[in-house]
Short mmCIF file of N, CA and C in Angstrom, two decimals:
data_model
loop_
_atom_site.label_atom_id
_atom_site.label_comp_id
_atom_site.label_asym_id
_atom_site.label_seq_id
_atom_site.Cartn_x
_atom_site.Cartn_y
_atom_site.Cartn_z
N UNK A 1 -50.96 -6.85 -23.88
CA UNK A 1 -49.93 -6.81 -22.87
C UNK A 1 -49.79 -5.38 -22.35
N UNK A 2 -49.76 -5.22 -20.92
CA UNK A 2 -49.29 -3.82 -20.58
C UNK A 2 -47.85 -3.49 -20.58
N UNK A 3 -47.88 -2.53 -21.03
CA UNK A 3 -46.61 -1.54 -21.48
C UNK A 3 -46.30 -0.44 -20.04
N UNK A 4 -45.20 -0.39 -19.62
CA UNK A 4 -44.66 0.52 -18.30
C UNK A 4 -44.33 1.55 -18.92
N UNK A 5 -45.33 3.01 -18.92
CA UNK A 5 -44.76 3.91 -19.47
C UNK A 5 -44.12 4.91 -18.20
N UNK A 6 -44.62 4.85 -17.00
CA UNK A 6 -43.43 5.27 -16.55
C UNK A 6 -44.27 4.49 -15.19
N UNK A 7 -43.53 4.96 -13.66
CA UNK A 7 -44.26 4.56 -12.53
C UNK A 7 -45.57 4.92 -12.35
N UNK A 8 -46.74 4.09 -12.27
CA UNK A 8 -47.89 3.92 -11.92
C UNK A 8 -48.63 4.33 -13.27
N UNK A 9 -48.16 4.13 -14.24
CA UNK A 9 -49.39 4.28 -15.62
C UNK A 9 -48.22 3.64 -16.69
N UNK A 10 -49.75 2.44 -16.67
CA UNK A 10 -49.51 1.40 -17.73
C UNK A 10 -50.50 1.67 -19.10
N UNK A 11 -50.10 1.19 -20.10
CA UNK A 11 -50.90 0.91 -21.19
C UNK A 11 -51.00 -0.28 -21.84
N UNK A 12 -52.26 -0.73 -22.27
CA UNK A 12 -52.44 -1.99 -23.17
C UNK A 12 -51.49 -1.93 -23.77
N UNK A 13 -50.41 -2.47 -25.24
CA UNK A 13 -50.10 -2.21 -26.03
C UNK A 13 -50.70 -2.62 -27.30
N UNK A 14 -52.04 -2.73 -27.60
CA UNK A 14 -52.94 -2.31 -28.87
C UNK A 14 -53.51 -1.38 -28.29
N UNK A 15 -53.41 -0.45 -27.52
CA UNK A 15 -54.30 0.86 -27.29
C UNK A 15 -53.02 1.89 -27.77
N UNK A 16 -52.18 1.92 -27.79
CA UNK A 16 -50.83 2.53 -28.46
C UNK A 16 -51.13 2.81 -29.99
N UNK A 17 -51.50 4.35 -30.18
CA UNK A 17 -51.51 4.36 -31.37
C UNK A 17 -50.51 5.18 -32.21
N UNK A 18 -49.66 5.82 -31.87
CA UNK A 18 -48.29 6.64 -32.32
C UNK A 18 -47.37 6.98 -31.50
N UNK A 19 -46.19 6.81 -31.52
CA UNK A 19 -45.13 7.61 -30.67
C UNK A 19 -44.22 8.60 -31.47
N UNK A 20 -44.85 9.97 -31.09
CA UNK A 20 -44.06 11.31 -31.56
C UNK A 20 -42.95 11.79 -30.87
N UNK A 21 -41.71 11.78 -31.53
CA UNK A 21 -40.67 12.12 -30.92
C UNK A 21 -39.87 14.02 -31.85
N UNK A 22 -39.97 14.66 -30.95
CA UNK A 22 -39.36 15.83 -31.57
C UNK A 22 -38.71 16.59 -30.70
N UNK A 23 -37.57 17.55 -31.30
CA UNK A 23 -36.75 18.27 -30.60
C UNK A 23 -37.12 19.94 -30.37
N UNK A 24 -37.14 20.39 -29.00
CA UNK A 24 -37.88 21.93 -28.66
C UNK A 24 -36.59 23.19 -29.72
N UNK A 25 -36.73 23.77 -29.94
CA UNK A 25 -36.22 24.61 -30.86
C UNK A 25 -35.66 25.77 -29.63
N UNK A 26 -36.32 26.17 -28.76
CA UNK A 26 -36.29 26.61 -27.74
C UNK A 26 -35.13 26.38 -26.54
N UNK A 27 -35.14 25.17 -26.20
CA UNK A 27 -34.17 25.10 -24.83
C UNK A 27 -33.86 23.53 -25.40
N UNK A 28 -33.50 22.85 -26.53
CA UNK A 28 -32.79 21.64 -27.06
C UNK A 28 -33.32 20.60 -26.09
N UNK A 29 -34.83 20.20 -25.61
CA UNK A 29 -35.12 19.50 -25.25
C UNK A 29 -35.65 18.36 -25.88
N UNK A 30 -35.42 16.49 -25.85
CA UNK A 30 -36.55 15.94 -26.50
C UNK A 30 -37.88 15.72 -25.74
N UNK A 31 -38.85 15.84 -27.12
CA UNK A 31 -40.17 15.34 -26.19
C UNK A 31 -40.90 14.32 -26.94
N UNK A 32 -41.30 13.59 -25.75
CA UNK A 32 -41.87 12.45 -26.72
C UNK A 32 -43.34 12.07 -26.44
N UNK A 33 -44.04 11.90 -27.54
CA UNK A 33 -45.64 11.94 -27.43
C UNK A 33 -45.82 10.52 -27.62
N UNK A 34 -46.80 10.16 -26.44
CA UNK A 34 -47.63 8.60 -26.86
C UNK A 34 -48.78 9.09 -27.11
N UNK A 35 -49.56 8.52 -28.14
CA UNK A 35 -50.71 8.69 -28.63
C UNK A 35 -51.64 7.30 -28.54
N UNK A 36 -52.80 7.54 -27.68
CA UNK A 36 -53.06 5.96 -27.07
C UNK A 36 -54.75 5.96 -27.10
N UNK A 37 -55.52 5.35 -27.60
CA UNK A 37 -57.03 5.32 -27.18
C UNK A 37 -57.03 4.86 -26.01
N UNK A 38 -58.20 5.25 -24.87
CA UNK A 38 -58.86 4.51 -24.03
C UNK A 38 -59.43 3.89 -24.01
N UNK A 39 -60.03 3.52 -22.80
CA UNK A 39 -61.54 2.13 -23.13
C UNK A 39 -62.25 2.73 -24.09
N UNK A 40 -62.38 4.18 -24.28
CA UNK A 40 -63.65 4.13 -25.53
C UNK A 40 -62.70 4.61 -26.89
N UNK A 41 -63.00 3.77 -27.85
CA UNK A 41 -62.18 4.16 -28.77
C UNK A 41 -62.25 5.61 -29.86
N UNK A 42 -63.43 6.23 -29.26
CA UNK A 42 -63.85 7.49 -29.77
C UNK A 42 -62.99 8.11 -29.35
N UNK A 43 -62.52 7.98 -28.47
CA UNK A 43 -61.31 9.08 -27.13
C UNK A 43 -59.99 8.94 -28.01
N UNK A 44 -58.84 10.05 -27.89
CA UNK A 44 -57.70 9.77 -27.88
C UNK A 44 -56.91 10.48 -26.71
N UNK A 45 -56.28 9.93 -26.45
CA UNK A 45 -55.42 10.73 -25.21
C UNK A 45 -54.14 10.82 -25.21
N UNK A 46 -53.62 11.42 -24.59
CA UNK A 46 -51.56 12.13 -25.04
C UNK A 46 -51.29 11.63 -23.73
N UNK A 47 -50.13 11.42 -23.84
CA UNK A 47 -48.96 11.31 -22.75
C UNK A 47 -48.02 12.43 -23.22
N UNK A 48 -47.33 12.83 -22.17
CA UNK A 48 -46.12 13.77 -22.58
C UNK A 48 -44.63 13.74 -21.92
N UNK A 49 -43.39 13.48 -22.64
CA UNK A 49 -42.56 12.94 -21.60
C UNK A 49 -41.52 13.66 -22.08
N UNK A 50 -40.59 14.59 -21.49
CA UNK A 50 -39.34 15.34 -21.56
C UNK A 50 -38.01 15.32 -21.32
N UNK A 51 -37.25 15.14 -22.13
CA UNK A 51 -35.97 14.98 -21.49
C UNK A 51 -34.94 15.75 -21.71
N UNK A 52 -33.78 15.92 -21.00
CA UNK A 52 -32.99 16.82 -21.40
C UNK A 52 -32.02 16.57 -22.31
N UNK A 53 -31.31 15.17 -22.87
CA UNK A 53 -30.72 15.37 -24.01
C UNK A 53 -31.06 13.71 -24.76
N UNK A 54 -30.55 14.00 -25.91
CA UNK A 54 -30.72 12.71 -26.85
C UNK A 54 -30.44 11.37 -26.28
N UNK A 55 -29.83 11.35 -25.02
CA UNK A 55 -29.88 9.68 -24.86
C UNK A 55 -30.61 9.71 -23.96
N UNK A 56 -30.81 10.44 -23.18
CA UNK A 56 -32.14 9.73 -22.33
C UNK A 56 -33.69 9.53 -23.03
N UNK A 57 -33.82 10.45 -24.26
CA UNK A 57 -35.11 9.86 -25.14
C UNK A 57 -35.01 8.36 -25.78
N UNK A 58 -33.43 8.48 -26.45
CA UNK A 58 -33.36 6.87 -27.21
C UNK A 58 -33.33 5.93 -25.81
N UNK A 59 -32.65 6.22 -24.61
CA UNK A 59 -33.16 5.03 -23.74
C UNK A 59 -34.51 5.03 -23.53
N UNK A 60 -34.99 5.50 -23.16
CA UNK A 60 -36.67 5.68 -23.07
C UNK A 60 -37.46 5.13 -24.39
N UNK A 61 -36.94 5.30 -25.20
CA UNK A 61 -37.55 5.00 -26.79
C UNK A 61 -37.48 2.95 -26.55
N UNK A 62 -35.91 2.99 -26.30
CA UNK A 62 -35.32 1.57 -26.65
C UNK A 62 -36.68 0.72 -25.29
N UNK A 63 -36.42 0.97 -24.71
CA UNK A 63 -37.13 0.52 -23.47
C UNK A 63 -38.75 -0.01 -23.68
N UNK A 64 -39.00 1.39 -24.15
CA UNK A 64 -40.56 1.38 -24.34
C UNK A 64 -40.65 0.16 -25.67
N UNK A 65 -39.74 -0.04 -26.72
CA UNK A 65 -39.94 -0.67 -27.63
C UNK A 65 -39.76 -2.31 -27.13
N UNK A 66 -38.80 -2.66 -25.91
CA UNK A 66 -38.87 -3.49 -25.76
C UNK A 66 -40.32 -4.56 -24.98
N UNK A 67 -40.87 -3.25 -24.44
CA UNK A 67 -42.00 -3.77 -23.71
C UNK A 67 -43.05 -4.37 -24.57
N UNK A 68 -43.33 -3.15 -25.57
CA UNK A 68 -43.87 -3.39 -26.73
C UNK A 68 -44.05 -4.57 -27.59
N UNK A 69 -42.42 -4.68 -27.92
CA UNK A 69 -42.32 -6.32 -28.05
C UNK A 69 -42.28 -7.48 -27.93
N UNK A 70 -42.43 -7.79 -26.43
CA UNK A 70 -42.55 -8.99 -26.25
C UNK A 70 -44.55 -9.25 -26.42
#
């Protein structure tokens, strides 16, 4: 199933292989890493997505999990 990670880039969701979430120490930003193979599974590739405070990552988190799940 494709997953909406944001406008105009989708992902399988078995090509989803980790989602890293951590806080910048720097300017209190979250950032959140998708970790996803491509068509070739030798490849890994990052997404990178930033936000400025804790609820716009958990909405983004909640969201992405729901896509995930169905």
């Amino acid at each position: 199933m494709l997953v909406k990670i944001e406008d105009g880039f989708y992902l399988n969701s078995q090509h989803i292989i980790a989602i890293r979430v951590s806080k910048s120490t720097s300017d209190g930003h979250f950032i959140v890493v998708i970790e996803y193979t491509p068509n070739n599974i030798q490849a890994m590739g990052t997404y990178q997505k930033t936000f400025d405070n804790k609820i716009e990552a958990e909405t983004y988190l909640q969201t992405l999990h729901q896509y995930i799940s169905k």
